[in-house]
mmCIF file of N, CA and C and ligand atoms in Angstrom:
data_model
loop_
_atom_site.group_PDB
_atom_site.id
_atom_site.type_symbol
_atom_site.label_atom_id
_atom_site.label_comp_id
_atom_site.label_asym_id
_atom_site.label_seq_id
_atom_site.Cartn_x
_atom_site.Cartn_y
_atom_site.Cartn_z
ATOM 1 N N UNK A 1076 -8.499 20.353 -0.957
ATOM 2 C CA UNK A 1076 -7.350 20.732 0.138
ATOM 3 C C UNK A 1076 -6.116 20.042 0.439
ATOM 4 N N UNK A 1077 -5.700 18.622 -0.436
ATOM 5 C CA UNK A 1077 -4.598 18.514 -0.172
ATOM 6 C C UNK A 1077 -3.586 18.676 -1.332
ATOM 7 N N UNK A 1078 -4.361 19.112 -2.816
ATOM 8 C CA UNK A 1078 -3.901 19.641 -3.439
ATOM 9 C C UNK A 1078 -2.940 21.249 -2.783
ATOM 10 N N UNK A 1079 -4.001 21.961 -2.353
ATOM 11 C CA UNK A 1079 -3.345 23.059 -1.494
ATOM 12 C C UNK A 1079 -1.874 23.197 0.128
ATOM 13 N N UNK A 1080 -2.157 21.558 0.339
ATOM 14 C CA UNK A 1080 -0.692 20.785 0.970
ATOM 15 C C UNK A 1080 0.378 20.868 0.067
ATOM 16 N N UNK A 1081 -0.138 20.066 -0.715
ATOM 17 C CA UNK A 1081 1.194 20.017 -1.948
ATOM 18 C C UNK A 1081 1.096 18.288 -1.892
ATOM 19 N N UNK A 1082 -0.076 17.895 -2.022
ATOM 20 C CA UNK A 1082 -0.155 16.852 -2.172
ATOM 21 C C UNK A 1082 -0.849 16.499 -3.464
ATOM 22 N N UNK A 1083 -0.160 15.454 -4.144
ATOM 23 C CA UNK A 1083 -0.182 14.917 -5.572
ATOM 24 C C UNK A 1083 -1.473 13.883 -5.791
ATOM 25 N N UNK A 1084 -1.404 12.972 -5.034
ATOM 26 C CA UNK A 1084 -1.658 11.771 -4.643
ATOM 27 C C UNK A 1084 -3.022 11.970 -3.282
ATOM 28 N N UNK A 1085 -4.109 11.208 -3.582
ATOM 29 C CA UNK A 1085 -4.807 10.826 -2.180
ATOM 30 C C UNK A 1085 -4.894 9.476 -2.316
ATOM 31 N N UNK A 1086 -5.014 8.423 -1.685
ATOM 32 C CA UNK A 1086 -5.424 7.451 -1.556
ATOM 33 C C UNK A 1086 -6.331 6.682 -0.701
ATOM 34 N N UNK A 1087 -6.918 5.596 -1.045
ATOM 35 C CA UNK A 1087 -7.637 4.976 -0.115
ATOM 36 C C UNK A 1087 -6.228 4.624 0.864
ATOM 37 N N UNK A 1088 -7.381 4.558 1.977
ATOM 38 C CA UNK A 1088 -6.256 4.325 3.868
ATOM 39 C C UNK A 1088 -5.479 3.163 3.482
ATOM 40 N N UNK A 1089 -4.885 2.872 3.861
ATOM 41 C CA UNK A 1089 -4.313 1.614 4.235
ATOM 42 C C UNK A 1089 -3.780 1.505 5.992
ATOM 43 N N UNK A 1090 -4.018 2.570 6.596
ATOM 44 C CA UNK A 1090 -3.702 2.449 8.197
ATOM 45 C C UNK A 1090 -4.629 1.055 8.799
ATOM 46 N N UNK A 1091 -5.880 0.790 8.482
ATOM 47 C CA UNK A 1091 -6.127 -0.200 9.430
ATOM 48 C C UNK A 1091 -5.079 -1.326 9.013
ATOM 49 N N UNK A 1092 -5.011 -1.555 8.059
ATOM 50 C CA UNK A 1092 -3.674 -2.853 7.633
ATOM 51 C C UNK A 1092 -2.526 -3.002 8.456
ATOM 52 N N UNK A 1093 -2.051 -1.937 8.181
ATOM 53 C CA UNK A 1093 -0.951 -1.315 9.436
ATOM 54 C C UNK A 1093 -0.850 -1.561 10.432
ATOM 55 N N UNK A 1094 -2.184 -1.341 11.156
ATOM 56 C CA UNK A 1094 -2.000 -1.388 12.494
ATOM 57 C C UNK A 1094 -2.255 -2.579 13.045
ATOM 58 N N UNK A 1095 -3.173 -3.276 12.154
ATOM 59 C CA UNK A 1095 -3.425 -5.089 12.542
ATOM 60 C C UNK A 1095 -1.714 -5.746 12.509
ATOM 61 N N UNK A 1096 -1.085 -5.759 11.188
ATOM 62 C CA UNK A 1096 0.193 -5.986 11.286
ATOM 63 C C UNK A 1096 1.210 -5.976 12.322
ATOM 64 N N UNK A 1097 1.044 -4.212 12.793
ATOM 65 C CA UNK A 1097 1.621 -4.412 13.760
ATOM 66 C C UNK A 1097 1.364 -5.307 14.465
ATOM 67 N N UNK A 1098 0.399 -5.116 15.426
ATOM 68 C CA UNK A 1098 -0.350 -6.267 16.476
ATOM 69 C C UNK A 1098 -0.185 -7.208 16.122
ATOM 70 N N UNK A 1099 0.033 -7.806 14.953
ATOM 71 C CA UNK A 1099 0.757 -9.498 14.678
ATOM 72 C C UNK A 1099 2.285 -9.625 15.013
ATOM 73 N N UNK A 1100 2.853 -8.431 14.956
ATOM 74 C CA UNK A 1100 4.238 -8.506 14.543
ATOM 75 C C UNK A 1100 4.989 -8.651 13.408
ATOM 76 N N UNK A 1101 3.990 -8.493 12.521
ATOM 77 C CA UNK A 1101 4.359 -9.124 10.549
ATOM 78 C C UNK A 1101 5.400 -7.858 10.284
ATOM 79 N N UNK A 1102 5.728 -8.186 9.192
ATOM 80 C CA UNK A 1102 6.837 -6.972 8.335
ATOM 81 C C UNK A 1102 5.453 -6.293 7.837
ATOM 82 N N UNK A 1103 5.250 -5.320 6.811
ATOM 83 C CA UNK A 1103 4.065 -4.521 6.159
ATOM 84 C C UNK A 1103 4.957 -3.710 5.240
ATOM 85 N N UNK A 1104 4.378 -3.820 3.962
ATOM 86 C CA UNK A 1104 4.676 -3.012 3.191
ATOM 87 C C UNK A 1104 3.154 -2.353 2.213
ATOM 88 N N UNK A 1105 3.515 -1.750 1.709
ATOM 89 C CA UNK A 1105 2.823 -1.379 0.938
ATOM 90 C C UNK A 1105 2.947 -0.790 -0.745
ATOM 91 N N UNK A 1106 2.310 -1.250 -1.935
ATOM 92 C CA UNK A 1106 2.267 -0.958 -3.239
ATOM 93 C C UNK A 1106 0.875 -0.167 -3.230
ATOM 94 N N UNK A 1107 0.806 1.057 -4.253
ATOM 95 C CA UNK A 1107 -0.388 1.208 -4.706
ATOM 96 C C UNK A 1107 -0.403 1.575 -5.561
ATOM 97 N N UNK A 1108 -1.565 1.085 -6.849
ATOM 98 C CA UNK A 1108 -1.729 1.496 -7.715
ATOM 99 C C UNK A 1108 -3.179 2.771 -7.929
ATOM 100 N N UNK A 1109 -2.407 3.675 -8.654
ATOM 101 C CA UNK A 1109 -3.355 4.945 -8.798
ATOM 102 C C UNK A 1109 -4.242 4.615 -10.349
ATOM 103 N N UNK A 1110 -5.586 4.507 -10.032
ATOM 104 C CA UNK A 1110 -6.066 4.725 -10.830
ATOM 105 C C UNK A 1110 -7.230 5.569 -11.488
ATOM 106 N N UNK A 1111 -7.261 6.463 -11.005
ATOM 107 C CA UNK A 1111 -8.356 7.419 -11.603
ATOM 108 C C UNK A 1111 -7.782 9.122 -10.566
ATOM 109 N N UNK A 1112 -8.207 10.067 -11.440
ATOM 110 C CA UNK A 1112 -8.165 11.258 -10.773
ATOM 111 C C UNK A 1112 -9.734 11.241 -10.021
ATOM 112 N N UNK A 1113 -9.424 11.742 -8.623
ATOM 113 C CA UNK A 1113 -10.274 12.003 -7.816
ATOM 114 C C UNK A 1113 -11.618 12.652 -8.097
ATOM 115 N N UNK A 1114 -12.745 12.483 -7.855
ATOM 116 C CA UNK A 1114 -13.925 13.210 -8.077
ATOM 117 C C UNK A 1114 -13.610 14.550 -8.000
ATOM 118 N N UNK A 1115 -14.206 15.559 -8.368
ATOM 119 C CA UNK A 1115 -14.179 17.071 -8.886
ATOM 120 C C UNK A 1115 -13.525 17.257 -9.550
ATOM 121 N N UNK A 1116 -12.085 16.087 -9.509
ATOM 122 C CA UNK A 1116 -10.628 16.977 -10.227
ATOM 123 C C UNK A 1116 -10.963 16.271 -11.777
ATOM 124 N N UNK A 1117 -11.388 15.055 -12.017
ATOM 125 C CA UNK A 1117 -11.548 14.711 -13.277
ATOM 126 C C UNK A 1117 -12.372 15.204 -13.801
ATOM 127 N N UNK A 1118 -12.395 15.852 -14.957
ATOM 128 C CA UNK A 1118 -12.955 16.209 -16.142
ATOM 129 C C UNK A 1118 -13.968 15.245 -16.548
ATOM 130 N N UNK A 1119 -14.367 14.121 -16.739
ATOM 131 C CA UNK A 1119 -14.960 13.182 -16.662
ATOM 132 C C UNK A 1119 -16.253 12.480 -15.660
ATOM 133 N N UNK A 1120 -17.167 12.372 -15.670
ATOM 134 C CA UNK A 1120 -17.307 11.237 -14.492
ATOM 135 C C UNK A 1120 -16.901 10.090 -14.057
ATOM 136 N N UNK A 1121 -16.601 9.823 -12.791
ATOM 137 C CA UNK A 1121 -15.520 8.722 -11.973
ATOM 138 C C UNK A 1121 -16.399 7.629 -12.882
ATOM 139 N N UNK A 1122 -16.054 6.605 -13.334
ATOM 140 C CA UNK A 1122 -17.112 5.450 -13.223
ATOM 141 C C UNK A 1122 -16.009 3.907 -12.264
ATOM 142 N N UNK A 1123 -16.827 3.339 -11.978
ATOM 143 C CA UNK A 1123 -16.198 2.222 -11.920
ATOM 144 C C UNK A 1123 -15.648 1.006 -12.497
ATOM 145 N N UNK A 1124 -15.943 1.213 -14.102
ATOM 146 C CA UNK A 1124 -15.403 0.646 -15.476
ATOM 147 C C UNK A 1124 -13.860 1.260 -15.341
ATOM 148 N N UNK A 1125 -13.811 2.422 -15.154
ATOM 149 C CA UNK A 1125 -12.824 3.301 -15.382
ATOM 150 C C UNK A 1125 -11.560 2.541 -14.129
ATOM 151 N N UNK A 1126 -12.118 2.420 -13.342
ATOM 152 C CA UNK A 1126 -11.302 1.797 -12.013
ATOM 153 C C UNK A 1126 -10.728 0.174 -12.115
ATOM 154 N N UNK A 1127 -11.465 0.089 -13.087
ATOM 155 C CA UNK A 1127 -11.256 -1.832 -13.479
ATOM 156 C C UNK A 1127 -10.817 -2.346 -14.886
ATOM 157 N N UNK A 1128 -10.457 -1.491 -15.736
ATOM 158 C CA UNK A 1128 -10.187 -1.003 -16.621
ATOM 159 C C UNK A 1128 -8.324 -0.454 -16.231
ATOM 160 N N UNK A 1129 -8.035 0.484 -15.675
ATOM 161 C CA UNK A 1129 -6.850 0.759 -15.316
ATOM 162 C C UNK A 1129 -6.063 -0.469 -14.754
ATOM 163 N N UNK A 1130 -7.017 -1.139 -13.413
ATOM 164 C CA UNK A 1130 -6.452 -2.046 -12.957
ATOM 165 C C UNK A 1130 -6.055 -3.283 -14.146
ATOM 166 N N UNK A 1131 -6.942 -3.671 -14.374
ATOM 167 C CA UNK A 1131 -6.180 -4.940 -15.638
ATOM 168 C C UNK A 1131 -4.917 -4.277 -16.481
ATOM 169 N N UNK A 1132 -4.819 -3.222 -16.949
ATOM 170 C CA UNK A 1132 -3.690 -2.740 -17.876
ATOM 171 C C UNK A 1132 -2.862 -2.992 -16.731
ATOM 172 N N UNK A 1133 -2.536 -2.609 -15.833
ATOM 173 C CA UNK A 1133 -0.985 -2.448 -14.396
ATOM 174 C C UNK A 1133 -1.092 -4.112 -13.838
ATOM 175 N N UNK A 1134 -2.235 -4.688 -13.931
ATOM 176 C CA UNK A 1134 -1.973 -5.997 -13.196
ATOM 177 C C UNK A 1134 -0.751 -6.645 -13.351
ATOM 178 N N UNK A 1135 -0.594 -6.703 -14.453
ATOM 179 C CA UNK A 1135 0.898 -7.467 -14.627
ATOM 180 C C UNK A 1135 2.039 -7.153 -14.195
ATOM 181 N N UNK A 1136 2.077 -5.365 -14.665
ATOM 182 C CA UNK A 1136 3.100 -4.649 -13.037
ATOM 183 C C UNK A 1136 3.614 -4.738 -12.280
ATOM 184 N N UNK A 1137 2.421 -5.060 -11.082
ATOM 185 C CA UNK A 1137 1.952 -5.232 -9.950
ATOM 186 C C UNK A 1137 2.592 -5.994 -9.781
ATOM 187 N N UNK A 1138 2.009 -7.726 -10.680
ATOM 188 C CA UNK A 1138 2.541 -9.067 -9.821
ATOM 189 C C UNK A 1138 3.867 -9.012 -10.168
ATOM 190 N N UNK A 1139 4.533 -8.504 -11.139
ATOM 191 C CA UNK A 1139 6.097 -8.397 -11.280
ATOM 192 C C UNK A 1139 6.786 -7.584 -10.521
ATOM 193 N N UNK A 1140 6.126 -6.611 -9.993
ATOM 194 C CA UNK A 1140 6.778 -5.868 -8.625
ATOM 195 C C UNK A 1140 6.922 -6.771 -7.544
ATOM 196 N N UNK A 1141 5.486 -7.328 -7.342
ATOM 197 C CA UNK A 1141 5.387 -8.327 -5.530
ATOM 198 C C UNK A 1141 6.303 -9.540 -5.939
ATOM 199 N N UNK A 1142 6.841 -9.593 -6.864
ATOM 200 C CA UNK A 1142 7.093 -11.399 -7.144
ATOM 201 C C UNK A 1142 9.032 -10.917 -6.979
ATOM 202 N N UNK A 1143 9.157 -9.751 -7.684
ATOM 203 C CA UNK A 1143 10.680 -8.944 -7.628
ATOM 204 C C UNK A 1143 11.070 -9.103 -6.489
ATOM 205 N N UNK A 1144 10.109 -7.762 -5.774
ATOM 206 C CA UNK A 1144 10.197 -7.822 -4.258
ATOM 207 C C UNK A 1144 10.490 -8.985 -3.381
ATOM 208 N N UNK A 1145 9.508 -9.828 -3.507
ATOM 209 C CA UNK A 1145 9.592 -11.309 -2.593
ATOM 210 C C UNK A 1145 10.989 -11.869 -3.197
ATOM 211 N N UNK A 1146 11.266 -11.662 -3.927
ATOM 212 C CA UNK A 1146 12.530 -12.275 -4.500
ATOM 213 C C UNK A 1146 14.055 -12.233 -3.625
ATOM 214 N N UNK A 1147 14.311 -10.934 -3.655
ATOM 215 C CA UNK A 1147 15.336 -9.943 -3.168
ATOM 216 C C UNK A 1147 14.969 -10.115 -1.825
ATOM 217 N N UNK A 1148 13.966 -9.617 -0.925
ATOM 218 C CA UNK A 1148 13.902 -9.737 0.401
ATOM 219 C C UNK A 1148 14.352 -10.681 1.479
ATOM 220 N N UNK A 1149 15.420 -10.460 2.230
ATOM 221 C CA UNK A 1149 16.116 -11.673 2.887
ATOM 222 C C UNK A 1149 15.351 -11.578 4.166
ATOM 223 N N UNK A 1150 14.640 -12.654 4.154
ATOM 224 C CA UNK A 1150 13.905 -13.839 5.286
ATOM 225 C C UNK A 1150 14.435 -13.154 6.458
ATOM 226 N N UNK A 1151 16.235 -13.247 6.802
ATOM 227 C CA UNK A 1151 16.955 -13.221 7.511
ATOM 228 C C UNK A 1151 17.316 -11.631 7.723
ATOM 229 N N UNK A 1152 16.994 -10.673 7.668
ATOM 230 C CA UNK A 1152 17.761 -9.776 7.536
ATOM 231 C C UNK A 1152 17.272 -8.627 8.702
ATOM 232 N N UNK A 1153 16.533 -9.375 9.589
ATOM 233 C CA UNK A 1153 16.562 -8.849 11.066
ATOM 234 C C UNK A 1153 15.788 -7.728 11.468
ATOM 235 N N UNK A 1154 14.763 -7.771 10.961
ATOM 236 C CA UNK A 1154 14.365 -6.255 11.439
ATOM 237 C C UNK A 1154 13.472 -6.246 12.372
ATOM 238 N N UNK A 1155 13.306 -5.183 13.332
ATOM 239 C CA UNK A 1155 12.240 -5.154 14.600
ATOM 240 C C UNK A 1155 11.065 -5.706 14.384
ATOM 241 N N UNK A 1156 10.276 -6.085 13.688
ATOM 242 C CA UNK A 1156 8.562 -6.478 13.119
ATOM 243 C C UNK A 1156 8.303 -7.491 14.272
ATOM 244 N N UNK A 1157 9.127 -8.175 14.077
ATOM 245 C CA UNK A 1157 8.768 -9.780 15.198
ATOM 246 C C UNK A 1157 8.687 -9.301 16.652
ATOM 247 N N UNK A 1158 9.243 -8.240 17.194
ATOM 248 C CA UNK A 1158 9.613 -7.887 18.680
ATOM 249 C C UNK A 1158 8.914 -6.492 18.693
ATOM 250 N N UNK A 1159 8.132 -6.056 17.990
ATOM 251 C CA UNK A 1159 7.556 -4.938 18.379
ATOM 252 C C UNK A 1159 6.759 -4.613 19.331
ATOM 253 N N UNK A 1160 5.969 -5.609 19.866
ATOM 254 C CA UNK A 1160 4.919 -5.347 21.072
ATOM 255 C C UNK A 1160 5.784 -5.588 22.064
ATOM 256 N N UNK A 1161 7.166 -6.208 22.189
ATOM 257 C CA UNK A 1161 7.784 -6.317 23.373
ATOM 258 C C UNK A 1161 8.304 -4.863 23.788
ATOM 259 N N UNK A 1162 9.082 -4.644 22.909
ATOM 260 C CA UNK A 1162 9.354 -3.245 22.800
ATOM 261 C C UNK A 1162 8.477 -2.115 23.443
ATOM 262 N N UNK A 1163 7.598 -2.450 22.688
ATOM 263 C CA UNK A 1163 6.882 -1.153 22.802
ATOM 264 C C UNK A 1163 6.164 -0.881 24.715
ATOM 265 N N UNK A 1164 5.971 -2.657 24.982
ATOM 266 C CA UNK A 1164 5.733 -2.522 26.354
ATOM 267 C C UNK A 1164 6.666 -2.083 27.422
ATOM 268 N N UNK A 1165 7.985 -2.404 26.985
ATOM 269 C CA UNK A 1165 8.963 -2.299 27.854
ATOM 270 C C UNK A 1165 9.831 -0.247 28.224
ATOM 271 N N UNK A 1166 8.717 0.361 27.415
ATOM 272 C CA UNK A 1166 9.212 1.448 27.256
ATOM 273 C C UNK A 1166 7.903 2.514 28.148
HETATM 274 ZN ZN1 ZN B 2143 10.138 -6.287 9.493
#
């Protein structure tokens, strides 16, 4: 179905984390790692080991991305996250 809609990737949802971060008025970002073709698309049977192997292969890249992002994000950039609920309650 998602392919018919033009999707290239289907991910495990991060919606609960997004909602909880907003409730705590926290900034939130997501980095997703593609580990495998979806069941039904892959020509082979998906295994847990396949996912673990790709995670291990990409762990260092993910660490570098996260560390770089942390180093360049200005904590005083003045985003609206910390006042999100206050603004929501006024509307
Ligand atoms: Zn923010």
